[in-house]
Amino acid sequence: MPELVFFSGTMDCGKSTLALQIEHNRSARGLQGLIFTRDDRAGEGKLSSRLGLVTDAVEAMPGMDLYGHVVALMSRGGKVDYVIVDEAQFLGPEQIDQLARVVDDLDLDVFAFGITTDFRTKLFPGSQRLIELADRIETLQVEAMCWCGARATHNARTVGGEMVVEGEQVVVGDVNRPATAVGYEVLCRRHHRRRMTAAGAQAGALSPDVLPVTSG
């Protein structure tokens, strides 16, 4: 049975690489996929991996009817055997509903890839809707690592190397941006709570207080 599958994980855990691998494996068997993406680091209409792999994709603009796009392509004689969606967290909830309709009405597998929470640890609307609707949710097994060596579970936004917790939910950046630009870093929960980035760790030692200090 066709499925809507949500592959989730932090930044830097190989989501786009897996999307490209699925595309490669299926196209090698003669299947034709349709790839949607939003705000990829390589630019509009691209699906790219930090390993340097890149392929063309359809930019899923805000308000775009993804189901309608698939139907229109098939109506013109285009072949679509499956759909891949990268950066799915940036889609609107209504677009996630459209992806579910692709599965249910067109009998196509849809593989969606994205992070679940933003730099404030709040769910992206697109990811929330995927969690609500997906037939299956897969957490990627390639674990990103915090600068301390622990498993990274949270995404942090940095400006000038300093972690920020306020601002627009979506600001396009990357984990390899210069320190003076808007960038992102993956952290364990402990260091996300402490707002301790790699740059901050180099600037000063962690507090020796390992237990909460209470008055009285």
PDB file of C-alpha atoms in Angstrom:
ATOM      1  CA  MET A   1       0.000   0.000   0.000  1.00  0.00           C
ATOM      2  CA  PRO A   2       1.270   3.512  -0.782  1.00  0.00           C
ATOM      3  CA  GLU A   3       2.392   5.482   2.255  1.00  0.00           C
ATOM      4  CA  LEU A   4       3.082   9.006   3.419  1.00  0.00           C
ATOM      5  CA  VAL A   5       6.399   8.597   5.237  1.00  0.00           C
ATOM      6  CA  PHE A   6       8.013  11.353   7.305  1.00  0.00           C
ATOM      7  CA  PHE A   7      11.788  11.037   7.756  1.00  0.00           C
ATOM      8  CA  SER A   8      12.759  13.377  10.577  1.00  0.00           C
ATOM      9  CA  GLY A   9      15.933  14.409  12.344  1.00  0.00           C
ATOM     10  CA  THR A  10      18.042  17.402  13.293  1.00  0.00           C
ATOM     11  CA  MET A  11      20.040  19.387  10.803  1.00  0.00           C
ATOM     12  CA  ASP A  12      23.203  17.649   9.615  1.00  0.00           C
ATOM     13  CA  CYS A  13      21.884  14.088  10.068  1.00  0.00           C
ATOM     14  CA  GLY A  14      21.696  13.127   6.384  1.00  0.00           C
ATOM     15  CA  LYS A  15      18.052  13.752   5.460  1.00  0.00           C
ATOM     16  CA  SER A  16      18.797  15.187   2.021  1.00  0.00           C
ATOM     17  CA  THR A  17      21.398  12.496   1.393  1.00  0.00           C
ATOM     18  CA  LEU A  18      18.802   9.811   2.080  1.00  0.00           C
ATOM     19  CA  ALA A  19      16.299  11.589  -0.181  1.00  0.00           C
ATOM     20  CA  LEU A  20      18.847  11.535  -2.984  1.00  0.00           C
ATOM     21  CA  GLN A  21      19.621   7.874  -2.293  1.00  0.00           C
ATOM     22  CA  ILE A  22      15.939   6.937  -2.541  1.00  0.00           C
ATOM     23  CA  GLU A  23      15.730   8.850  -5.802  1.00  0.00           C
ATOM     24  CA  HIS A  24      18.807   7.057  -7.150  1.00  0.00           C
ATOM     25  CA  ASN A  25      17.640   3.584  -6.146  1.00  0.00           C
ATOM     26  CA  ARG A  26      14.177   3.979  -7.635  1.00  0.00           C
ATOM     27  CA  SER A  27      15.251   5.707 -10.830  1.00  0.00           C
ATOM     28  CA  ALA A  28      17.790   2.906 -11.371  1.00  0.00           C
ATOM     29  CA  ARG A  29      14.800   0.539 -11.539  1.00  0.00           C
ATOM     30  CA  GLY A  30      13.133   2.619 -14.228  1.00  0.00           C
ATOM     31  CA  LEU A  31      10.773   4.491 -11.901  1.00  0.00           C
ATOM     32  CA  GLN A  32      10.147   8.199 -12.360  1.00  0.00           C
ATOM     33  CA  GLY A  33       9.921  10.437  -9.306  1.00  0.00           C
ATOM     34  CA  LEU A  34       8.781  13.995  -8.758  1.00  0.00           C
ATOM     35  CA  ILE A  35      10.877  15.974  -6.280  1.00  0.00           C
ATOM     36  CA  PHE A  36       9.617  19.000  -4.381  1.00  0.00           C
ATOM     37  CA  THR A  37      11.791  21.164  -2.171  1.00  0.00           C
ATOM     38  CA  ARG A  38      11.653  24.541  -0.435  1.00  0.00           C
ATOM     39  CA  ASP A  39      14.507  26.940   0.300  1.00  0.00           C
ATOM     40  CA  ASP A  40      17.328  24.494  -0.361  1.00  0.00           C
ATOM     41  CA  ARG A  41      20.849  25.713   0.426  1.00  0.00           C
ATOM     42  CA  ALA A  42      21.819  25.246  -3.250  1.00  0.00           C
ATOM     43  CA  GLY A  43      19.142  27.643  -4.450  1.00  0.00           C
ATOM     44  CA  GLU A  44      15.661  27.544  -5.937  1.00  0.00           C
ATOM     45  CA  GLY A  45      14.594  24.318  -7.598  1.00  0.00           C
ATOM     46  CA  LYS A  46      17.449  22.230  -6.204  1.00  0.00           C
ATOM     47  CA  LEU A  47      17.756  19.296  -3.813  1.00  0.00           C
ATOM     48  CA  SER A  48      21.266  19.159  -2.401  1.00  0.00           C
ATOM     49  CA  SER A  49      23.224  17.276   0.215  1.00  0.00           C
ATOM     50  CA  ARG A  50      26.124  18.562   2.291  1.00  0.00           C
ATOM     51  CA  LEU A  51      28.118  15.711   0.746  1.00  0.00           C
ATOM     52  CA  GLY A  52      28.044  17.694  -2.507  1.00  0.00           C
ATOM     53  CA  LEU A  53      25.293  15.807  -4.347  1.00  0.00           C
ATOM     54  CA  VAL A  54      22.608  17.862  -6.077  1.00  0.00           C
ATOM     55  CA  THR A  55      19.672  17.308  -8.418  1.00  0.00           C
ATOM     56  CA  ASP A  56      16.891  19.380  -9.939  1.00  0.00           C
ATOM     57  CA  ALA A  57      13.598  19.730  -8.096  1.00  0.00           C
ATOM     58  CA  VAL A  58      10.355  21.677  -8.191  1.00  0.00           C
ATOM     59  CA  GLU A  59      10.299  24.620  -5.798  1.00  0.00           C
ATOM     60  CA  ALA A  60       7.212  24.231  -3.615  1.00  0.00           C
ATOM     61  CA  MET A  61       6.278  27.877  -3.302  1.00  0.00           C
ATOM     62  CA  PRO A  62       3.909  29.090  -0.556  1.00  0.00           C
ATOM     63  CA  GLY A  63       0.319  28.503  -1.626  1.00  0.00           C
ATOM     64  CA  MET A  64       1.272  26.087  -4.397  1.00  0.00           C
ATOM     65  CA  ASP A  65      -1.174  23.193  -4.826  1.00  0.00           C
ATOM     66  CA  LEU A  66       1.126  20.172  -4.717  1.00  0.00           C
ATOM     67  CA  TYR A  67      -1.655  17.703  -5.470  1.00  0.00           C
ATOM     68  CA  GLY A  68      -2.786  19.817  -8.403  1.00  0.00           C
ATOM     69  CA  HIS A  69       0.764  19.989  -9.715  1.00  0.00           C
ATOM     70  CA  VAL A  70       1.098  16.191  -9.690  1.00  0.00           C
ATOM     71  CA  VAL A  71      -2.298  15.735 -11.371  1.00  0.00           C
ATOM     72  CA  ALA A  72      -1.476  18.338 -14.036  1.00  0.00           C
ATOM     73  CA  LEU A  73       1.836  16.649 -14.807  1.00  0.00           C
ATOM     74  CA  MET A  74       0.212  13.222 -15.118  1.00  0.00           C
ATOM     75  CA  SER A  75      -2.612  14.668 -17.251  1.00  0.00           C
ATOM     76  CA  ARG A  76      -0.021  15.922 -19.735  1.00  0.00           C
ATOM     77  CA  GLY A  77       1.356  12.401 -20.058  1.00  0.00           C
ATOM     78  CA  GLY A  78       4.113  12.742 -17.500  1.00  0.00           C
ATOM     79  CA  LYS A  79       5.068   9.661 -15.531  1.00  0.00           C
ATOM     80  CA  VAL A  80       5.066   9.904 -11.749  1.00  0.00           C
ATOM     81  CA  ASP A  81       5.709   6.763  -9.709  1.00  0.00           C
ATOM     82  CA  TYR A  82       6.516   8.418  -6.377  1.00  0.00           C
ATOM     83  CA  VAL A  83       7.033  11.832  -4.787  1.00  0.00           C
ATOM     84  CA  ILE A  84       9.956  13.076  -2.685  1.00  0.00           C
ATOM     85  CA  VAL A  85       9.672  16.246  -0.590  1.00  0.00           C
ATOM     86  CA  ASP A  86      12.735  17.769   1.053  1.00  0.00           C
ATOM     87  CA  GLU A  87      12.665  20.590   3.617  1.00  0.00           C
ATOM     88  CA  ALA A  88       9.091  19.559   4.308  1.00  0.00           C
ATOM     89  CA  GLN A  89       9.020  21.549   7.546  1.00  0.00           C
ATOM     90  CA  PHE A  90       8.703  24.714   5.451  1.00  0.00           C
ATOM     91  CA  LEU A  91       5.463  23.594   3.772  1.00  0.00           C
ATOM     92  CA  GLY A  92       2.108  24.881   4.933  1.00  0.00           C
ATOM     93  CA  PRO A  93      -0.267  22.477   6.727  1.00  0.00           C
ATOM     94  CA  GLU A  94      -2.609  22.585   3.724  1.00  0.00           C
ATOM     95  CA  GLN A  95       0.242  21.419   1.488  1.00  0.00           C
ATOM     96  CA  ILE A  96       0.822  18.441   3.784  1.00  0.00           C
ATOM     97  CA  ASP A  97      -2.867  17.624   3.374  1.00  0.00           C
ATOM     98  CA  GLN A  98      -2.313  17.737  -0.388  1.00  0.00           C
ATOM     99  CA  LEU A  99       0.548  15.249  -0.067  1.00  0.00           C
ATOM    100  CA  ALA A 100      -1.721  12.902   1.879  1.00  0.00           C
ATOM    101  CA  ARG A 101      -4.219  13.203  -0.959  1.00  0.00           C
ATOM    102  CA  VAL A 102      -1.486  12.226  -3.451  1.00  0.00           C
ATOM    103  CA  VAL A 103      -1.089   8.997  -1.479  1.00  0.00           C
ATOM    104  CA  ASP A 104      -4.788   8.290  -1.006  1.00  0.00           C
ATOM    105  CA  ASP A 105      -6.202   9.383  -4.373  1.00  0.00           C
ATOM    106  CA  LEU A 106      -3.296   8.705  -6.746  1.00  0.00           C
ATOM    107  CA  ASP A 107      -1.825   5.640  -4.997  1.00  0.00           C
ATOM    108  CA  LEU A 108       1.684   7.076  -4.939  1.00  0.00           C
ATOM    109  CA  ASP A 109       4.287   6.826  -2.200  1.00  0.00           C
ATOM    110  CA  VAL A 110       5.298  10.181  -0.747  1.00  0.00           C
ATOM    111  CA  PHE A 111       8.629  10.444   1.105  1.00  0.00           C
ATOM    112  CA  ALA A 112       8.881  13.669   3.111  1.00  0.00           C
ATOM    113  CA  PHE A 113      12.091  14.796   4.809  1.00  0.00           C
ATOM    114  CA  GLY A 114      12.421  17.533   7.391  1.00  0.00           C
ATOM    115  CA  ILE A 115      13.305  18.703  10.857  1.00  0.00           C
ATOM    116  CA  THR A 116      10.567  18.735  13.459  1.00  0.00           C
ATOM    117  CA  THR A 117      11.356  21.756  15.621  1.00  0.00           C
ATOM    118  CA  ASP A 118      12.812  25.189  15.012  1.00  0.00           C
ATOM    119  CA  PHE A 119      15.585  27.029  16.859  1.00  0.00           C
ATOM    120  CA  ARG A 120      13.101  27.840  19.654  1.00  0.00           C
ATOM    121  CA  THR A 121      12.252  24.117  20.071  1.00  0.00           C
ATOM    122  CA  LYS A 122       8.768  24.797  18.657  1.00  0.00           C
ATOM    123  CA  LEU A 123       7.194  22.513  16.049  1.00  0.00           C
ATOM    124  CA  PHE A 124       7.164  23.758  12.476  1.00  0.00           C
ATOM    125  CA  PRO A 125       3.537  23.795  11.240  1.00  0.00           C
ATOM    126  CA  GLY A 126       4.442  21.543   8.311  1.00  0.00           C
ATOM    127  CA  SER A 127       6.171  19.028  10.557  1.00  0.00           C
ATOM    128  CA  GLN A 128       3.300  19.079  13.028  1.00  0.00           C
ATOM    129  CA  ARG A 129       0.850  18.244  10.267  1.00  0.00           C
ATOM    130  CA  LEU A 130       3.105  15.463   9.010  1.00  0.00           C
ATOM    131  CA  ILE A 131       3.211  13.952  12.492  1.00  0.00           C
ATOM    132  CA  GLU A 132      -0.584  14.087  12.546  1.00  0.00           C
ATOM    133  CA  LEU A 133      -1.094  12.532   9.096  1.00  0.00           C
ATOM    134  CA  ALA A 134       1.895  10.347   8.232  1.00  0.00           C
ATOM    135  CA  ASP A 135       1.397   6.607   7.869  1.00  0.00           C
ATOM    136  CA  ARG A 136       4.905   6.157   9.207  1.00  0.00           C
ATOM    137  CA  ILE A 137       7.480   8.350  10.953  1.00  0.00           C
ATOM    138  CA  GLU A 138      11.132   7.378  10.679  1.00  0.00           C
ATOM    139  CA  THR A 139      13.846   8.967  12.819  1.00  0.00           C
ATOM    140  CA  LEU A 140      17.112   8.966  10.927  1.00  0.00           C
ATOM    141  CA  GLN A 141      19.707   6.711  12.509  1.00  0.00           C
ATOM    142  CA  VAL A 142      22.724   8.816  11.514  1.00  0.00           C
ATOM    143  CA  GLU A 143      22.990  10.951  14.617  1.00  0.00           C
ATOM    144  CA  ALA A 144      24.287  14.493  14.413  1.00  0.00           C
ATOM    145  CA  MET A 145      26.610  15.385  17.263  1.00  0.00           C
ATOM    146  CA  CYS A 146      26.775  18.383  19.554  1.00  0.00           C
ATOM    147  CA  TRP A 147      30.170  20.050  19.924  1.00  0.00           C
ATOM    148  CA  CYS A 148      30.498  18.246  23.274  1.00  0.00           C
ATOM    149  CA  GLY A 149      30.223  14.829  21.617  1.00  0.00           C
ATOM    150  CA  ALA A 150      26.719  14.039  22.864  1.00  0.00           C
ATOM    151  CA  ARG A 151      23.847  13.243  20.515  1.00  0.00           C
ATOM    152  CA  ALA A 152      22.456  16.454  19.034  1.00  0.00           C
ATOM    153  CA  THR A 153      18.715  16.785  19.505  1.00  0.00           C
ATOM    154  CA  HIS A 154      18.056  20.507  19.011  1.00  0.00           C
ATOM    155  CA  ASN A 155      18.646  23.056  16.269  1.00  0.00           C
ATOM    156  CA  ALA A 156      20.147  26.392  17.298  1.00  0.00           C
ATOM    157  CA  ARG A 157      20.256  29.639  15.326  1.00  0.00           C
ATOM    158  CA  THR A 158      23.340  31.792  15.662  1.00  0.00           C
ATOM    159  CA  VAL A 159      24.059  35.385  14.693  1.00  0.00           C
ATOM    160  CA  GLY A 160      27.678  36.394  14.857  1.00  0.00           C
ATOM    161  CA  GLY A 161      28.415  33.131  16.625  1.00  0.00           C
ATOM    162  CA  GLU A 162      25.928  33.865  19.422  1.00  0.00           C
ATOM    163  CA  MET A 163      22.814  31.727  19.880  1.00  0.00           C
ATOM    164  CA  VAL A 164      19.490  33.559  19.531  1.00  0.00           C
ATOM    165  CA  VAL A 165      16.036  32.414  20.609  1.00  0.00           C
ATOM    166  CA  GLU A 166      13.881  35.139  19.069  1.00  0.00           C
ATOM    167  CA  GLY A 167      13.064  36.071  15.491  1.00  0.00           C
ATOM    168  CA  GLU A 168      11.242  34.811  12.432  1.00  0.00           C
ATOM    169  CA  GLN A 169      10.717  31.051  12.386  1.00  0.00           C
ATOM    170  CA  VAL A 170      12.166  30.664   8.891  1.00  0.00           C
ATOM    171  CA  VAL A 171      15.474  32.325   8.034  1.00  0.00           C
ATOM    172  CA  VAL A 172      17.504  30.401   5.478  1.00  0.00           C
ATOM    173  CA  GLY A 173      21.011  29.575   6.659  1.00  0.00           C
ATOM    174  CA  ASP A 174      23.366  26.660   7.015  1.00  0.00           C
ATOM    175  CA  VAL A 175      25.643  24.977   9.507  1.00  0.00           C
ATOM    176  CA  ASN A 176      28.708  26.128   7.545  1.00  0.00           C
ATOM    177  CA  ARG A 177      27.996  29.864   7.304  1.00  0.00           C
ATOM    178  CA  PRO A 178      30.606  32.446   8.419  1.00  0.00           C
ATOM    179  CA  ALA A 179      30.363  33.405  12.085  1.00  0.00           C
ATOM    180  CA  THR A 180      29.164  36.907  11.186  1.00  0.00           C
ATOM    181  CA  ALA A 181      26.141  35.604   9.257  1.00  0.00           C
ATOM    182  CA  VAL A 182      22.942  33.889  10.322  1.00  0.00           C
ATOM    183  CA  GLY A 183      23.858  30.261  10.792  1.00  0.00           C
ATOM    184  CA  TYR A 184      22.668  27.096  12.467  1.00  0.00           C
ATOM    185  CA  GLU A 185      24.233  24.612  14.835  1.00  0.00           C
ATOM    186  CA  VAL A 186      22.991  21.344  16.268  1.00  0.00           C
ATOM    187  CA  LEU A 187      23.229  20.974  20.039  1.00  0.00           C
ATOM    188  CA  CYS A 188      22.305  18.524  22.746  1.00  0.00           C
ATOM    189  CA  ARG A 189      19.424  19.633  24.969  1.00  0.00           C
ATOM    190  CA  ARG A 190      21.744  20.602  27.820  1.00  0.00           C
ATOM    191  CA  HIS A 191      23.759  23.036  25.761  1.00  0.00           C
ATOM    192  CA  HIS A 192      20.723  24.338  23.904  1.00  0.00           C
ATOM    193  CA  ARG A 193      19.155  25.200  27.279  1.00  0.00           C
ATOM    194  CA  ARG A 194      22.391  26.873  28.341  1.00  0.00           C
ATOM    195  CA  ARG A 195      22.743  28.605  24.952  1.00  0.00           C
ATOM    196  CA  MET A 196      26.270  27.252  24.767  1.00  0.00           C
ATOM    197  CA  THR A 197      27.422  26.973  21.160  1.00  0.00           C
ATOM    198  CA  ALA A 198      30.777  25.697  19.954  1.00  0.00           C
ATOM    199  CA  ALA A 199      32.016  29.280  19.695  1.00  0.00           C
ATOM    200  CA  GLY A 200      30.833  29.993  23.231  1.00  0.00           C
ATOM    201  CA  ALA A 201      32.536  26.875  24.523  1.00  0.00           C
ATOM    202  CA  GLN A 202      35.822  28.033  23.053  1.00  0.00           C
ATOM    203  CA  ALA A 203      35.426  31.476  24.606  1.00  0.00           C
ATOM    204  CA  GLY A 204      35.026  30.218  28.157  1.00  0.00           C
ATOM    205  CA  ALA A 205      34.755  27.091  30.283  1.00  0.00           C
ATOM    206  CA  LEU A 206      31.408  25.654  31.296  1.00  0.00           C
ATOM    207  CA  SER A 207      30.121  26.547  34.725  1.00  0.00           C
ATOM    208  CA  PRO A 208      31.384  24.133  37.402  1.00  0.00           C
ATOM    209  CA  ASP A 209      27.871  24.061  38.877  1.00  0.00           C
ATOM    210  CA  VAL A 210      26.555  20.704  37.739  1.00  0.00           C
ATOM    211  CA  LEU A 211      23.508  20.720  40.006  1.00  0.00           C
ATOM    212  CA  PRO A 212      20.777  23.368  40.254  1.00  0.00           C
ATOM    213  CA  VAL A 213      21.556  26.016  42.823  1.00  0.00           C
ATOM    214  CA  THR A 214      18.547  26.824  45.002  1.00  0.00           C
ATOM    215  CA  SER A 215      18.146  29.554  47.553  1.00  0.00           C
ATOM    216  CA  GLY A 216      17.429  28.728  51.153  1.00  0.00           C
TER     217      GLY A 216
END
